[in-house]
Amino acid sequence: MLKSHIRAEWDLYPNTGRFLLGRRRSSLTVEERCSLEQMMGDSRALVDGETLVRRGELIDRSCMLVEGFMLQSAEHDGGRSIISIHVPGDFIDLNAYALKRLDYDLVSLGPSKVALVSHERLARELAQQPHLTRLLWFSTLLDAAIHREWICKLEQLQAAQRVAHIFAELWYRLDLVGLGSAGSVRTPLTQALLASMCGVTSIHMNRALGHLRREGIADFRRGTLYVENRSRLEAYGAFNPAYLYSDESSNLSEATLHDVLTV
Amino acid sequence: MLKSHIRAEWDLYPNTGRFLLGRRRSSLTVEERCSLEQMMGDSRALVDGETLVRRGELIDRSCMLVEGFMLQSAEHDGGRSIISIHVPGDFIDLNAYALKRLDYDLVSLGPSKVALVSHERLARELAQQPHLTRLLWFSTLLDAAIHREWICKLEQLQAAQRVAHIFAELWYRLDLVGLGSAGSVRTPLTQALLASMCGVTSIHMNRALGHLRREGIADFRRGTLYVENRSRLEAYGAFNPAYLYSDESSNLSEATLHDVLTV
DNA sequence: CGTTCCCTTGAGTAGTTTCAATACTTGTGG
DNA sequence: CCACAAGTATTGAAACTACTCAAGGGAACG
């Protein structure tokens, strides 16, 4: 894909290079990319299971996920349910810029690294940059779109299909930000975590994964996912990437796409 | 509540008076409220079942819901699933301002009325008003918060509790925008629609509603919901309004709240 | 080399779906 | 005013999906 003499976005912009990659990053000017990169102050490393933000607490800064994965989770009497997963390039709690507090916990899945930016700084920069503002706004709405899709899937699909959908989505999103690999994906996920994501017990998740394995759709073993036929996985999980608003899945003519990206 | 000589927000601002009522509307200046009200151009009436926006189509304007209800729905082979419901005061497809197209359909539930504003106009106004921008941004993130809560509930609760939660949330949101009533709520919802919202069959929804009726928790008959003990309904549906970011549920000291609202 | 976490399997139970059939409501036309 | 149609609500029985309780196996880490 990338010719060797062209430096990758993540080399040019170590903290923010994967932000909106494959979505509308191409509509960011070089100045905007630099502005975004330079906004980022300290970075912070988290260990597995470490909580970055606790629900309800007031926040005056947001974080860009640079490396690793994070989970949106919500505790309740007798367990925790996992709402969503973040991959590098996600501006994970940018919504706190408008919300001031989150309604969920952000927990590191495996070791991860985030870069921080204060809301004060953000406000200063954005007051002068309506286009960048609109793109940041866009990025926070992607989460909502992912939530909506997940609601549909919870309502329609049964356990094995739900995991298949999670696998397909995760893989697709990793591809978008330049982290996809060929026949397998390595994550710190366990069967119990997948169960929490799908709203089933870990025992049932185990059987669902066994089903996918026997059917030759996907083989998940100790955090590594092996898939031979990806479109088969996607079909089984009823995965249609339109909701991810990637540049490819937009189904728009080039001219229209150009309008969309630049307006 | 309101003294008679004080005119209600919805009288002062017929199109936008319920927007963010009970949330952070109080942080809008009179100028901002007027600016918002005057942005609105034509209004449009919809009949039951009419589609306002179809998924995927490009949009260059957004709508404020002035009267009635709207549903976010997604069709798929063999049925439609309902993602969420909107009440008056919701800026129902403001997210299209950043997204350019929606990933779901917007369908009128019963007759409804919306007021329209073009994205061009919106962009022109917002370029000069960072505070208003941030509040509009905030309002689009409320939908995401509602989605997240619903994901948790789908993962944790069974059918009867799910409807209870829907009833409790709907009632709470109607209260916020000044449309709540005492012991009953009238909606154009049917058992089949509730079933689509909860991801169960309409037959099972019928039995779940029967259960709520026998237990004396809620009585839903042909669109009207009768509830004697509201906190009992909320407890049964595990409803906690924190995710709705209302001014009351913020759990913050007054001083802090003031900061949150004005920053 | 044992502890701990993660995964696997079996049997019985609860929640939900399917198929099938029967009423109740509301609106319409005769 | 009644008959009828269409949509909505209700009920029963059998099949399926997922949950609970209980026990055992495997891999990783000190």
Coordinates of C-alpha atoms in Angstrom, one line a residue, chain A residues 147-156, chain B residues 70-76 79-86 104-109 147 150-151 154 166 188-200:
Chain A
H147 CA -23.5 1.6 20.0
R148 CA -26.5 1.7 17.7
E149 CA -25.2 -1.2 15.6
W150 CA -24.5 -3.1 18.8
I151 CA -28.1 -2.5 20.0
C152 CA -29.4 -4.0 16.8
K153 CA -27.2 -7.0 17.0
L154 CA -28.1 -7.6 20.7
E155 CA -31.7 -7.5 19.6
Q156 CA -31.4 -9.7 16.6
Chain B
M70 CA -40.0 9.7 16.5
L71 CA -38.3 6.4 16.3
Q72 CA -34.8 5.5 15.3
S73 CA -35.2 2.2 13.4
A74 CA -33.1 -0.1 11.3
E75 CA -34.5 -2.5 8.8
H76 CA -33.0 -5.8 8.0
G79 CA -38.1 -7.3 10.4
R80 CA -37.1 -3.9 11.7
S81 CA -35.4 -3.2 15.0
I82 CA -36.0 -0.1 16.9
I83 CA -33.0 1.6 18.4
S84 CA -34.3 4.5 20.3
I85 CA -37.2 6.9 20.8
H86 CA -37.2 10.7 20.6
Y104 CA -30.7 4.5 10.7
D105 CA -34.1 5.6 9.6
L106 CA -36.1 8.3 11.4
V107 CA -39.8 7.4 11.5
S108 CA -42.7 9.3 13.0
L109 CA -44.5 7.6 15.8
H147 CA -27.6 4.0 23.7
W150 CA -29.7 0.5 26.7
I151 CA -26.8 -1.8 25.8
L154 CA -30.2 -5.5 27.0
I166 CA -38.2 1.9 28.8
P188 CA -48.8 5.8 20.2
L189 CA -46.7 2.7 21.1
T190 CA -48.1 -0.8 20.5
Q191 CA -47.0 -4.0 22.0
A192 CA -45.3 -4.9 18.7
L193 CA -43.3 -1.7 18.8
L194 CA -42.3 -2.3 22.4
A195 CA -41.2 -5.8 21.4
S196 CA -39.0 -4.4 18.7
M197 CA -37.5 -2.0 21.1
C198 CA -36.7 -4.7 23.6
G199 CA -35.5 -7.3 21.1
V200 CA -38.2 -9.9 21.9

